[in-house]
mmCIF file of C-alpha atoms and ligand atoms in Angstrom:
data_model
loop_
_atom_site.group_PDB
_atom_site.id
_atom_site.type_symbol
_atom_site.label_atom_id
_atom_site.label_comp_id
_atom_site.label_asym_id
_atom_site.label_seq_id
_atom_site.Cartn_x
_atom_site.Cartn_y
_atom_site.Cartn_z
ATOM 1 C CA MET A 1 0.164 -0.054 0.004
ATOM 2 C CA LYS A 2 1.294 3.373 -1.227
ATOM 3 C CA ILE A 3 1.795 6.154 1.560
ATOM 4 C CA LEU A 4 3.043 9.659 0.490
ATOM 5 C CA LEU A 5 5.392 11.366 3.171
ATOM 6 C CA THR A 6 6.024 15.153 2.706
ATOM 7 C CA GLY A 7 9.082 16.280 4.484
ATOM 8 C CA GLY A 8 10.076 12.623 4.625
ATOM 9 C CA LEU A 9 13.934 13.086 4.839
ATOM 10 C CA GLY A 10 13.488 15.392 8.108
ATOM 11 C CA TYR A 11 13.880 14.079 11.485
ATOM 12 C CA ILE A 12 10.480 12.557 12.028
ATOM 13 C CA GLY A 13 9.498 11.685 8.545
ATOM 14 C CA SER A 14 12.829 9.583 7.964
ATOM 15 C CA HIS A 15 12.267 7.505 11.097
ATOM 16 C CA THR A 16 8.625 6.968 10.228
ATOM 17 C CA ALA A 17 9.757 6.005 6.779
ATOM 18 C CA VAL A 18 11.867 3.267 8.291
ATOM 19 C CA GLU A 19 8.953 2.038 10.353
ATOM 20 C CA LEU A 20 6.492 1.993 7.719
ATOM 21 C CA ILE A 21 8.697 0.232 5.227
ATOM 22 C CA ASN A 22 9.517 -2.303 8.219
ATOM 23 C CA SER A 23 5.638 -2.790 8.356
ATOM 24 C CA GLY A 24 5.303 -3.365 4.694
ATOM 25 C CA TYR A 25 4.164 -0.281 3.261
ATOM 26 C CA ASP A 26 5.378 1.343 0.144
ATOM 27 C CA VAL A 27 6.896 4.763 1.009
ATOM 28 C CA VAL A 28 7.081 7.696 -1.521
ATOM 29 C CA ILE A 29 8.715 10.777 -0.321
ATOM 30 C CA VAL A 30 8.810 14.369 -1.130
ATOM 31 C CA ASP A 31 11.098 17.035 0.326
ATOM 32 C CA ASP A 32 12.603 19.941 -0.752
ATOM 33 C CA LEU A 33 15.746 19.629 1.284
ATOM 34 C CA SER A 34 15.343 23.012 2.880
ATOM 35 C CA ASN A 35 16.058 21.481 6.414
ATOM 36 C CA SER A 36 17.321 18.026 5.382
ATOM 37 C CA LYS A 37 20.051 16.369 3.310
ATOM 38 C CA ILE A 38 19.709 13.831 0.484
ATOM 39 C CA GLU A 39 22.109 11.258 2.364
ATOM 40 C CA VAL A 40 19.177 10.650 4.732
ATOM 41 C CA LEU A 41 17.687 8.659 1.680
ATOM 42 C CA ASP A 42 20.756 6.359 1.744
ATOM 43 C CA ALA A 43 20.532 5.756 5.362
ATOM 44 C CA ILE A 44 16.693 4.648 5.151
ATOM 45 C CA ASN A 45 18.152 2.336 2.328
ATOM 46 C CA GLU A 46 20.842 1.041 4.493
ATOM 47 C CA ILE A 47 18.616 0.275 7.485
ATOM 48 C CA THR A 48 15.482 -1.104 5.649
ATOM 49 C CA GLY A 49 17.191 -2.275 2.172
ATOM 50 C CA VAL A 50 14.568 -0.159 0.413
ATOM 51 C CA LYS A 51 15.448 3.189 -1.106
ATOM 52 C CA PRO A 52 12.095 5.017 -1.318
ATOM 53 C CA LYS A 53 10.915 6.680 -4.489
ATOM 54 C CA PHE A 54 12.095 10.318 -3.869
ATOM 55 C CA TYR A 55 11.112 13.587 -5.287
ATOM 56 C CA GLN A 56 12.849 16.846 -4.438
ATOM 57 C CA ILE A 57 10.049 19.179 -4.670
ATOM 58 C CA ASP A 58 8.412 22.050 -2.612
ATOM 59 C CA VAL A 59 4.808 20.741 -1.534
ATOM 60 C CA CYS A 60 3.503 24.398 -2.216
ATOM 61 C CA ASP A 61 4.213 23.838 -5.991
ATOM 62 C CA LYS A 62 1.022 22.491 -7.255
ATOM 63 C CA GLN A 63 2.210 21.493 -10.799
ATOM 64 C CA GLU A 64 5.062 19.301 -9.251
ATOM 65 C CA LEU A 65 3.012 17.766 -6.693
ATOM 66 C CA VAL A 66 0.330 16.920 -9.382
ATOM 67 C CA LYS A 67 3.158 15.174 -11.440
ATOM 68 C CA VAL A 68 4.011 13.108 -8.155
ATOM 69 C CA PHE A 69 0.302 11.865 -7.941
ATOM 70 C CA GLU A 70 0.112 11.237 -11.739
ATOM 71 C CA GLU A 71 3.505 9.005 -11.503
ATOM 72 C CA ASN A 72 2.199 7.129 -8.356
ATOM 73 C CA SER A 73 -1.154 5.871 -8.657
ATOM 74 C CA ASN A 74 -3.222 4.429 -5.950
ATOM 75 C CA ILE A 75 -1.625 6.466 -3.051
ATOM 76 C CA PHE A 76 -3.492 5.496 -0.099
ATOM 77 C CA ALA A 77 -2.548 8.102 2.366
ATOM 78 C CA VAL A 78 -0.520 11.177 2.799
ATOM 79 C CA ILE A 79 1.576 11.792 5.959
ATOM 80 C CA HIS A 80 2.052 15.677 6.205
ATOM 81 C CA PHE A 81 5.405 16.242 7.819
ATOM 82 C CA ALA A 82 6.633 19.108 5.808
ATOM 83 C CA GLY A 83 6.883 22.553 7.529
ATOM 84 C CA PHE A 84 9.136 24.881 9.305
ATOM 85 C CA LYS A 85 9.515 24.452 12.844
ATOM 86 C CA ALA A 86 11.449 26.868 14.542
ATOM 87 C CA VAL A 87 9.422 28.871 17.233
ATOM 88 C CA GLY A 88 11.941 31.842 17.506
ATOM 89 C CA GLU A 89 12.290 32.284 13.875
ATOM 90 C CA SER A 90 8.408 32.091 13.361
ATOM 91 C CA VAL A 91 8.237 35.123 15.761
ATOM 92 C CA LYS A 92 10.950 36.961 13.598
ATOM 93 C CA GLN A 93 9.665 35.669 10.136
ATOM 94 C CA PRO A 94 5.803 34.951 10.498
ATOM 95 C CA LEU A 95 4.995 35.234 6.976
ATOM 96 C CA LYS A 96 7.599 32.579 6.098
ATOM 97 C CA TYR A 97 5.947 30.325 8.372
ATOM 98 C CA TYR A 98 2.245 30.998 7.652
ATOM 99 C CA ARG A 99 3.313 30.692 3.817
ATOM 100 C CA ASN A 100 4.998 27.385 4.048
ATOM 101 C CA ASN A 101 3.147 25.741 6.744
ATOM 102 C CA MET A 102 -0.584 26.586 5.517
ATOM 103 C CA ASP A 103 0.314 26.652 1.902
ATOM 104 C CA SER A 104 1.503 23.097 1.885
ATOM 105 C CA THR A 105 -1.516 21.871 3.448
ATOM 106 C CA PHE A 106 -3.744 23.818 1.026
ATOM 107 C CA THR A 107 -1.860 22.714 -1.999
ATOM 108 C CA LEU A 108 -1.906 18.871 -0.930
ATOM 109 C CA LEU A 109 -5.702 19.084 -0.191
ATOM 110 C CA GLU A 110 -6.461 20.317 -3.618
ATOM 111 C CA VAL A 111 -4.075 17.675 -5.364
ATOM 112 C CA MET A 112 -5.277 15.029 -2.948
ATOM 113 C CA GLU A 113 -9.128 15.861 -4.026
ATOM 114 C CA LYS A 114 -8.086 15.719 -7.565
ATOM 115 C CA PHE A 115 -6.765 12.356 -7.577
ATOM 116 C CA ASN A 116 -9.395 11.120 -4.947
ATOM 117 C CA VAL A 117 -6.670 10.262 -2.164
ATOM 118 C CA ASN A 118 -8.661 10.474 1.121
ATOM 119 C CA ASN A 119 -6.539 9.685 4.167
ATOM 120 C CA PHE A 120 -4.556 12.220 5.790
ATOM 121 C CA ILE A 121 -2.140 12.420 8.904
ATOM 122 C CA PHE A 122 -0.890 15.600 10.058
ATOM 123 C CA SER A 123 2.068 16.397 12.283
ATOM 124 C CA SER A 124 0.552 18.715 14.954
ATOM 125 C CA SER A 125 2.013 19.542 18.257
ATOM 126 C CA ALA A 126 1.523 19.957 21.988
ATOM 127 C CA THR A 127 2.113 23.644 21.317
ATOM 128 C CA VAL A 128 -1.589 23.970 20.293
ATOM 129 C CA TYR A 129 -2.640 23.601 23.912
ATOM 130 C CA ALA A 130 -3.317 26.718 25.876
ATOM 131 C CA VAL A 131 -1.190 27.036 29.218
ATOM 132 C CA SER A 132 -2.571 24.782 31.809
ATOM 133 C CA GLU A 133 -2.146 24.284 35.647
ATOM 134 C CA VAL A 134 -3.543 20.813 35.211
ATOM 135 C CA MET A 135 -1.713 18.068 33.903
ATOM 136 C CA PRO A 136 -1.805 15.446 32.347
ATOM 137 C CA ILE A 137 -3.089 17.236 29.174
ATOM 138 C CA ASP A 138 -5.700 15.152 27.250
ATOM 139 C CA GLU A 139 -6.994 16.119 23.773
ATOM 140 C CA SER A 140 -10.172 17.803 25.144
ATOM 141 C CA PHE A 141 -7.919 20.340 26.849
ATOM 142 C CA PRO A 142 -8.590 24.064 25.651
ATOM 143 C CA LEU A 143 -6.428 25.170 22.785
ATOM 144 C CA GLY A 144 -4.434 28.349 22.346
ATOM 145 C CA ALA A 145 -1.074 28.755 20.483
ATOM 146 C CA SER A 146 1.239 31.441 21.790
ATOM 147 C CA ASN A 147 3.376 32.053 18.696
ATOM 148 C CA PRO A 148 3.332 32.108 14.949
ATOM 149 C CA TYR A 149 4.698 28.538 14.553
ATOM 150 C CA GLY A 150 1.994 27.332 17.184
ATOM 151 C CA ARG A 151 -0.619 28.963 15.292
ATOM 152 C CA THR A 152 0.174 27.514 12.065
ATOM 153 C CA LYS A 153 -0.365 24.186 13.850
ATOM 154 C CA LEU A 154 -3.565 25.457 15.278
ATOM 155 C CA PHE A 155 -4.911 26.889 11.984
ATOM 156 C CA ASN A 156 -3.907 23.800 10.109
ATOM 157 C CA GLU A 157 -5.865 21.468 12.563
ATOM 158 C CA ASN A 158 -8.911 23.904 11.913
ATOM 159 C CA VAL A 159 -8.585 23.636 8.027
ATOM 160 C CA LEU A 160 -8.450 19.832 8.181
ATOM 161 C CA ILE A 161 -11.102 19.541 10.697
ATOM 162 C CA ASP A 162 -13.318 21.851 8.423
ATOM 163 C CA TYR A 163 -12.242 20.013 5.298
ATOM 164 C CA GLN A 164 -13.132 16.806 6.896
ATOM 165 C CA LYS A 165 -16.855 18.100 8.023
ATOM 166 C CA ALA A 166 -17.496 19.150 4.272
ATOM 167 C CA ASN A 167 -15.908 15.920 2.911
ATOM 168 C CA PRO A 168 -17.390 13.074 5.085
ATOM 169 C CA ASP A 169 -15.426 10.463 2.839
ATOM 170 C CA PHE A 170 -12.223 12.279 3.950
ATOM 171 C CA ASN A 171 -10.438 10.874 6.888
ATOM 172 C CA VAL A 172 -7.858 12.818 9.033
ATOM 173 C CA ILE A 173 -5.596 11.941 11.868
ATOM 174 C CA LEU A 174 -4.045 14.911 13.875
ATOM 175 C CA LEU A 175 -1.080 13.695 15.852
ATOM 176 C CA ARG A 176 -0.174 16.168 18.616
ATOM 177 C CA TYR A 177 3.476 15.290 19.267
ATOM 178 C CA PHE A 178 5.007 16.150 22.787
ATOM 179 C CA ASN A 179 8.961 16.578 22.839
ATOM 180 C CA PRO A 180 10.505 13.950 20.338
ATOM 181 C CA ILE A 181 14.179 13.221 20.974
ATOM 182 C CA GLY A 182 16.383 10.216 20.523
ATOM 183 C CA ALA A 183 17.724 8.590 17.347
ATOM 184 C CA HIS A 184 17.533 5.307 15.268
ATOM 185 C CA GLU A 185 19.522 2.548 17.107
ATOM 186 C CA SER A 186 21.664 2.049 13.735
ATOM 187 C CA GLY A 187 23.205 5.516 14.593
ATOM 188 C CA LEU A 188 22.312 6.415 11.052
ATOM 189 C CA LEU A 189 19.160 8.709 11.314
ATOM 190 C CA GLY A 190 18.902 11.365 14.060
ATOM 191 C CA GLU A 191 18.499 15.005 14.349
ATOM 192 C CA ASP A 192 21.616 17.673 13.752
ATOM 193 C CA PRO A 193 20.224 21.068 13.392
ATOM 194 C CA ASN A 194 22.452 23.672 11.759
ATOM 195 C CA GLY A 195 23.830 26.347 13.863
ATOM 196 C CA ILE A 196 23.255 26.598 17.542
ATOM 197 C CA PRO A 197 20.389 24.461 18.619
ATOM 198 C CA ASN A 198 17.177 25.786 20.160
ATOM 199 C CA ASN A 199 15.992 22.651 21.759
ATOM 200 C CA LEU A 200 17.386 20.933 24.733
ATOM 201 C CA MET A 201 18.674 17.500 23.507
ATOM 202 C CA PRO A 202 20.289 18.891 20.400
ATOM 203 C CA TYR A 203 22.230 21.260 22.508
ATOM 204 C CA ILE A 204 23.235 18.707 25.003
ATOM 205 C CA CYS A 205 24.596 16.642 22.282
ATOM 206 C CA LYS A 206 26.744 19.410 21.003
ATOM 207 C CA VAL A 207 28.257 20.052 24.404
ATOM 208 C CA ALA A 208 28.879 16.203 24.779
ATOM 209 C CA VAL A 209 30.907 16.149 21.482
ATOM 210 C CA GLY A 210 32.788 19.220 22.375
ATOM 211 C CA GLU A 211 31.108 21.721 19.956
ATOM 212 C CA LEU A 212 29.630 23.915 22.643
ATOM 213 C CA ASP A 213 31.069 24.385 26.112
ATOM 214 C CA HIS A 214 28.347 23.955 28.395
ATOM 215 C CA LEU A 215 24.548 23.665 28.651
ATOM 216 C CA ASN A 216 22.584 26.760 29.907
ATOM 217 C CA ILE A 217 19.520 25.518 31.966
ATOM 218 C CA PHE A 218 16.848 28.125 31.368
ATOM 219 C CA GLY A 219 15.383 28.728 34.902
ATOM 220 C CA ASN A 220 15.921 26.923 38.284
ATOM 221 C CA ASP A 221 12.914 28.330 39.909
ATOM 222 C CA TYR A 222 9.908 26.927 38.433
ATOM 223 C CA LYS A 223 7.049 25.109 40.518
ATOM 224 C CA THR A 224 8.600 21.647 39.689
ATOM 225 C CA LYS A 225 10.313 19.164 41.754
ATOM 226 C CA ASP A 226 13.827 20.508 41.155
ATOM 227 C CA GLY A 227 12.894 23.966 39.728
ATOM 228 C CA THR A 228 13.851 23.190 36.260
ATOM 229 C CA GLY A 229 11.263 22.830 33.395
ATOM 230 C CA VAL A 230 9.222 19.696 32.894
ATOM 231 C CA ARG A 231 8.329 18.238 29.533
ATOM 232 C CA ASP A 232 7.209 14.805 28.032
ATOM 233 C CA TYR A 233 10.134 13.476 25.980
ATOM 234 C CA ILE A 234 9.135 10.736 23.676
ATOM 235 C CA HIS A 235 11.703 8.644 21.757
ATOM 236 C CA VAL A 236 11.358 9.469 17.937
ATOM 237 C CA VAL A 237 11.173 5.950 17.128
ATOM 238 C CA ASP A 238 8.078 5.380 19.190
ATOM 239 C CA LEU A 239 6.744 8.411 17.822
ATOM 240 C CA ALA A 240 7.479 6.960 14.165
ATOM 241 C CA VAL A 241 5.467 3.648 15.412
ATOM 242 C CA GLY A 242 2.757 6.026 16.482
ATOM 243 C CA HIS A 243 2.309 6.922 13.016
ATOM 244 C CA VAL A 244 2.214 3.432 11.781
ATOM 245 C CA LYS A 245 -0.675 2.783 14.255
ATOM 246 C CA ALA A 246 -2.578 5.765 13.129
ATOM 247 C CA LEU A 247 -2.235 4.578 9.446
ATOM 248 C CA ASP A 248 -3.214 0.934 10.460
ATOM 249 C CA LYS A 249 -6.228 2.570 11.907
ATOM 250 C CA LEU A 250 -7.167 4.200 8.615
ATOM 251 C CA VAL A 251 -6.500 1.161 6.751
ATOM 252 C CA ASN A 252 -8.831 -0.705 8.935
ATOM 253 C CA ASN A 253 -11.572 1.838 8.996
ATOM 254 C CA LYS A 254 -12.607 3.112 5.506
ATOM 255 C CA ASN A 255 -15.182 5.793 7.082
ATOM 256 C CA TYR A 256 -12.967 6.708 10.096
ATOM 257 C CA GLY A 257 -13.589 10.544 10.082
ATOM 258 C CA LEU A 258 -11.642 12.512 12.318
ATOM 259 C CA GLY A 259 -9.317 11.549 15.153
ATOM 260 C CA ILE A 260 -7.026 13.539 17.397
ATOM 261 C CA PHE A 261 -4.283 11.949 19.552
ATOM 262 C CA ASN A 262 -1.466 13.033 21.899
ATOM 263 C CA LEU A 263 1.636 11.317 21.255
ATOM 264 C CA GLY A 264 3.613 11.261 24.215
ATOM 265 C CA THR A 265 4.701 8.881 27.269
ATOM 266 C CA GLY A 266 2.540 10.539 30.054
ATOM 267 C CA ILE A 267 5.959 11.049 31.954
ATOM 268 C CA GLY A 268 7.294 14.414 32.885
ATOM 269 C CA TYR A 269 10.960 14.687 33.290
ATOM 270 C CA SER A 270 12.956 17.908 34.304
ATOM 271 C CA VAL A 271 15.869 19.397 32.369
ATOM 272 C CA LEU A 272 17.975 18.158 35.220
ATOM 273 C CA ASP A 273 16.600 14.651 34.879
ATOM 274 C CA ILE A 274 17.778 14.776 31.270
ATOM 275 C CA VAL A 275 21.171 16.024 31.934
ATOM 276 C CA ASN A 276 21.787 13.502 34.861
ATOM 277 C CA THR A 277 20.510 10.660 32.700
ATOM 278 C CA PHE A 278 22.625 11.881 29.881
ATOM 279 C CA ASN A 279 25.791 12.067 31.884
ATOM 280 C CA LYS A 280 24.989 8.579 33.566
ATOM 281 C CA VAL A 281 24.692 6.635 30.448
ATOM 282 C CA ASN A 282 27.188 8.396 28.351
ATOM 283 C CA SER A 283 29.772 8.881 31.171
ATOM 284 C CA ASN A 284 29.554 12.374 32.309
ATOM 285 C CA LEU A 285 30.058 14.842 29.404
ATOM 286 C CA VAL A 286 27.732 17.559 29.975
ATOM 287 C CA LYS A 287 28.319 20.851 32.337
ATOM 288 C CA TYR A 288 25.780 22.986 32.876
ATOM 289 C CA GLU A 289 25.136 26.422 34.392
ATOM 290 C CA PHE A 290 21.854 27.935 35.451
ATOM 291 C CA ALA A 291 20.586 30.838 33.432
ATOM 292 C CA GLU A 292 17.609 33.131 33.120
ATOM 293 C CA ARG A 293 14.235 31.412 32.148
ATOM 294 C CA ARG A 294 13.668 31.697 28.499
ATOM 295 C CA PRO A 295 10.776 33.942 27.572
ATOM 296 C CA GLY A 296 7.487 31.999 26.697
ATOM 297 C CA ASP A 297 8.578 28.697 28.588
ATOM 298 C CA ILE A 298 6.166 27.319 30.951
ATOM 299 C CA ASP A 299 7.056 25.227 34.096
ATOM 300 C CA LYS A 300 5.520 21.704 33.054
ATOM 301 C CA MET A 301 3.704 19.936 30.374
ATOM 302 C CA TYR A 302 3.023 16.388 29.828
ATOM 303 C CA ALA A 303 0.456 14.475 27.883
ATOM 304 C CA SER A 304 -2.201 11.951 28.875
ATOM 305 C CA PRO A 305 -1.219 9.129 26.475
ATOM 306 C CA LYS A 306 -4.502 7.212 27.265
ATOM 307 C CA LYS A 307 -6.540 7.762 24.121
ATOM 308 C CA ALA A 308 -3.832 6.734 21.577
ATOM 309 C CA GLU A 309 -3.380 3.952 23.639
ATOM 310 C CA GLU A 310 -6.995 2.786 23.901
ATOM 311 C CA GLU A 311 -8.059 3.823 20.274
ATOM 312 C CA LEU A 312 -4.565 3.403 18.220
ATOM 313 C CA GLY A 313 -3.019 0.593 20.448
ATOM 314 C CA PHE A 314 0.002 2.788 20.632
ATOM 315 C CA LYS A 315 2.267 2.919 23.584
ATOM 316 C CA ALA A 316 5.610 4.378 23.946
ATOM 317 C CA THR A 317 8.100 1.543 24.990
ATOM 318 C CA ARG A 318 11.547 3.321 24.898
ATOM 319 C CA ASN A 319 12.573 4.932 28.117
ATOM 320 C CA LEU A 320 14.866 8.186 28.881
ATOM 321 C CA GLU A 321 18.162 6.031 28.842
ATOM 322 C CA ASP A 322 17.562 4.684 25.413
ATOM 323 C CA MET A 323 16.641 8.381 24.264
ATOM 324 C CA CYS A 324 20.035 9.675 25.755
ATOM 325 C CA LYS A 325 22.163 7.161 24.660
ATOM 326 C CA SER A 326 20.766 6.956 21.064
ATOM 327 C CA SER A 327 20.801 10.799 20.715
ATOM 328 C CA TYR A 328 24.611 10.795 21.845
ATOM 329 C CA GLU A 329 25.440 7.796 19.445
ATOM 330 C CA TYR A 330 24.040 9.528 16.324
ATOM 331 C CA GLN A 331 25.763 12.932 17.314
ATOM 332 C CA LYS A 332 28.898 11.073 17.567
ATOM 333 C CA ASN A 333 28.480 9.038 14.346
ATOM 334 C CA HIS A 334 27.323 12.083 12.422
ATOM 335 C CA LYS A 335 30.280 14.185 13.670
ATOM 336 C CA GLU A 336 32.865 11.833 12.473
ATOM 337 C CA LYS A 337 31.251 11.489 9.034
ATOM 338 C CA LYS A 338 30.990 15.362 8.450
HETATM 339 P P1 NAD B 401 12.272 18.512 10.058
HETATM 340 O O1 NAD B 401 12.649 19.955 9.659
HETATM 341 O O2 NAD B 401 13.389 17.731 10.497
HETATM 342 O O3 NAD B 401 11.602 18.078 8.849
HETATM 343 C C1 NAD B 401 10.616 18.479 8.095
HETATM 344 C C2 NAD B 401 11.130 18.395 6.687
HETATM 345 O O4 NAD B 401 10.121 19.060 5.698
HETATM 346 C C3 NAD B 401 12.614 18.817 6.221
HETATM 347 O O5 NAD B 401 13.191 17.695 5.644
HETATM 348 C C4 NAD B 401 12.219 20.020 5.282
HETATM 349 O O6 NAD B 401 13.222 20.047 4.298
HETATM 350 C C5 NAD B 401 11.023 19.458 4.750
HETATM 351 N N1 NAD B 401 10.190 20.796 4.108
HETATM 352 C C6 NAD B 401 9.989 21.689 4.693
HETATM 353 N N2 NAD B 401 9.129 22.691 3.927
HETATM 354 C C7 NAD B 401 8.906 21.948 2.895
HETATM 355 C C8 NAD B 401 8.106 22.071 1.646
HETATM 356 N N3 NAD B 401 7.510 23.255 1.447
HETATM 357 N N4 NAD B 401 8.168 21.187 0.587
HETATM 358 C C9 NAD B 401 8.828 19.988 0.803
HETATM 359 N N5 NAD B 401 9.666 19.906 1.901
HETATM 360 C C10 NAD B 401 9.596 20.626 3.055
HETATM 361 O O7 NAD B 401 11.288 18.637 11.116
HETATM 362 P P2 NAD B 401 10.790 17.450 12.097
HETATM 363 O O8 NAD B 401 11.230 17.507 13.409
HETATM 364 O O9 NAD B 401 10.870 15.995 11.291
HETATM 365 O O10 NAD B 401 9.137 17.710 12.088
HETATM 366 C C11 NAD B 401 8.342 17.205 11.333
HETATM 367 C C12 NAD B 401 6.807 17.891 11.392
HETATM 368 O O11 NAD B 401 6.543 17.643 12.711
HETATM 369 C C13 NAD B 401 6.985 19.191 11.238
HETATM 370 O O12 NAD B 401 5.851 19.638 10.791
HETATM 371 C C14 NAD B 401 7.026 19.973 12.891
HETATM 372 O O13 NAD B 401 6.476 21.215 12.880
HETATM 373 C C15 NAD B 401 6.433 18.737 13.429
HETATM 374 N N6 NAD B 401 6.589 18.758 14.849
HETATM 375 C C16 NAD B 401 8.036 18.546 15.225
HETATM 376 C C17 NAD B 401 8.262 18.512 16.635
HETATM 377 C C18 NAD B 401 9.862 18.371 16.978
HETATM 378 O O14 NAD B 401 10.076 18.630 18.324
HETATM 379 N N7 NAD B 401 10.692 17.971 16.178
HETATM 380 C C19 NAD B 401 7.367 18.663 17.457
HETATM 381 C C20 NAD B 401 5.808 18.986 17.140
HETATM 382 C C21 NAD B 401 5.544 18.922 15.776
HETATM 383 N N1 UDP B 402 16.187 23.996 27.888
HETATM 384 C C1 UDP B 402 17.180 24.509 28.493
HETATM 385 N N2 UDP B 402 18.361 24.847 27.730
HETATM 386 C C2 UDP B 402 18.299 24.772 26.417
HETATM 387 C C3 UDP B 402 17.323 24.351 25.715
HETATM 388 C C4 UDP B 402 16.224 24.251 26.372
HETATM 389 O O1 UDP B 402 17.071 24.579 29.695
HETATM 390 O O2 UDP B 402 19.427 25.059 25.832
HETATM 391 C C5 UDP B 402 14.936 23.985 28.465
HETATM 392 C C6 UDP B 402 13.636 24.554 27.976
HETATM 393 O O3 UDP B 402 13.637 25.642 29.073
HETATM 394 C C7 UDP B 402 12.458 23.533 28.533
HETATM 395 C C8 UDP B 402 13.090 22.180 28.099
HETATM 396 O O4 UDP B 402 14.508 22.437 28.026
HETATM 397 O O5 UDP B 402 12.127 23.642 29.754
HETATM 398 C C9 UDP B 402 12.630 21.743 26.556
HETATM 399 O O6 UDP B 402 13.078 22.679 25.776
HETATM 400 P P1 UDP B 402 13.015 22.471 24.021
HETATM 401 O O7 UDP B 402 13.340 23.760 23.427
HETATM 402 O O8 UDP B 402 13.716 21.231 23.977
HETATM 403 O O9 UDP B 402 11.395 22.134 23.956
HETATM 404 P P2 UDP B 402 10.142 22.951 24.208
HETATM 405 O O10 UDP B 402 10.360 24.422 24.820
HETATM 406 O O11 UDP B 402 9.448 23.089 22.853
HETATM 407 O O12 UDP B 402 9.177 22.055 25.080
#
C-alpha cells in the first residue's frame, strides 16, 4: 500500500519512513531539502534495504505535486510532515511560516481531492494547547497557541477539521507530538540542526561532542520538583511507530472520519533529569550552568497518552536512557562523518 510522506527526509519523517517500510508499506517521499540532506535517503536504504522513491520538490508547488500523484497511482494516504518548525524564527519571520506551513496543506488537499486520495495524517504539536495548571493534558483541553509557529499548527488543525466536515469520505488524524528526542538505534538517522540548537537534546549533544562548552539551563525556579522545566520526552522511534498505528487505523476503517491524538509517554522529566541521565549513560560529558528563564517557557507540560493507547493501540516503550544513549550515538557518528 502506497503512502506519500511530505518532509520525509526530516527528523521525524525519516524515522517514520523506516517504520512504515518495516511494516510492509510502500513509501514515496517528497522533500525540498530545506532542512534535510539527501544522504538521509541512503540511510533509510541502509537500514531497511529499500530506497523509497524520492522527489525533491516544494509541496507548495502544485504543478510538481500533481506530477508526483500522476506518477504514483493509488496513493492510499499522505502523512504531512513538511513544514518549518523553529519557534523563534517564526516570531521574527511570521510570513515565511504562515506561507509554508499553511500553503503546503492547502496545496496537498487540492491535489489529493483531484486524485481522490482520502486519508491524511498531520504532524501537529503539543504547542496547540493553551497554558494549563492541570496535568496531564488530554485531547479535550483548551487550545491556544502563543507564537506564529504554534498558530500554524492550530490553523492547520482547523482547516483539516473543516475540510473533513465538508467531505465525509475524507479521513484525517491529527497527531499532537510532545517532545521527540533520540535517534535510530543504527546511529544512521537522527537530528542535527544547523547552527546553535534551540532545543534541549540537540544542545546537550553538541556539548557532549565538544562543539559547545556547556548547557545553559533556562530557569531553576519553576514550580517543579527541582526547579527546572518539565516536559514529556518521547523517543522518535516510538513516535514513528505511533504514525504506523494511526495509518493502520485508517487502513482498517474506511469511514474513519476525524481522530485527534496526543503522542507522548505521560511521564514528565525535568531538564536536570535529562542532563543527569545523559551523563549517567554516556559517562559524564555535559557541564551546565543555570541561566535566566527563556521567554515564553512554561513550568511543566506532559501528555495523557491514554486515548492513543485505547484507540490506536499505541504505547511508547523506549525509556529516557534509550533516548539519551541513541541521541549521543547519532551525534558522535554523524560528527565523524562530517
Ligand atoms: P524537520 O525540519 O527535520 O523535517 C521537516 C522536513 O520538511 C525537512 O526535511 C524539510 O526539508 C521539509 N520541508 C519543509 N518545507 C517543505 C516544503 N514546502 N516542501 C517540501 N519539503 C519541505 O522537522 P521534524 O522535526 O521532522 O518535524 C516534522 C513535522 O513535525 C513538522 O511539521 C514539525 O512542525 C512537526 N513537529 C515537530 C516537533 C519536534 O520537536 N521535532 C514537535 C511537534 C511537531
Ligand atoms: N532548555 C534549556 N536549555 C536549552 C534548551 C532548552 O534549559 O538550551 C529547557 C527549556 O527551557 C525547556 C526544556 O529544556 O524547559 C525543553 O525545551 P525544548 O526547547 O527542547 O522544547 P520545548 O520548549 O518546545 O518544550
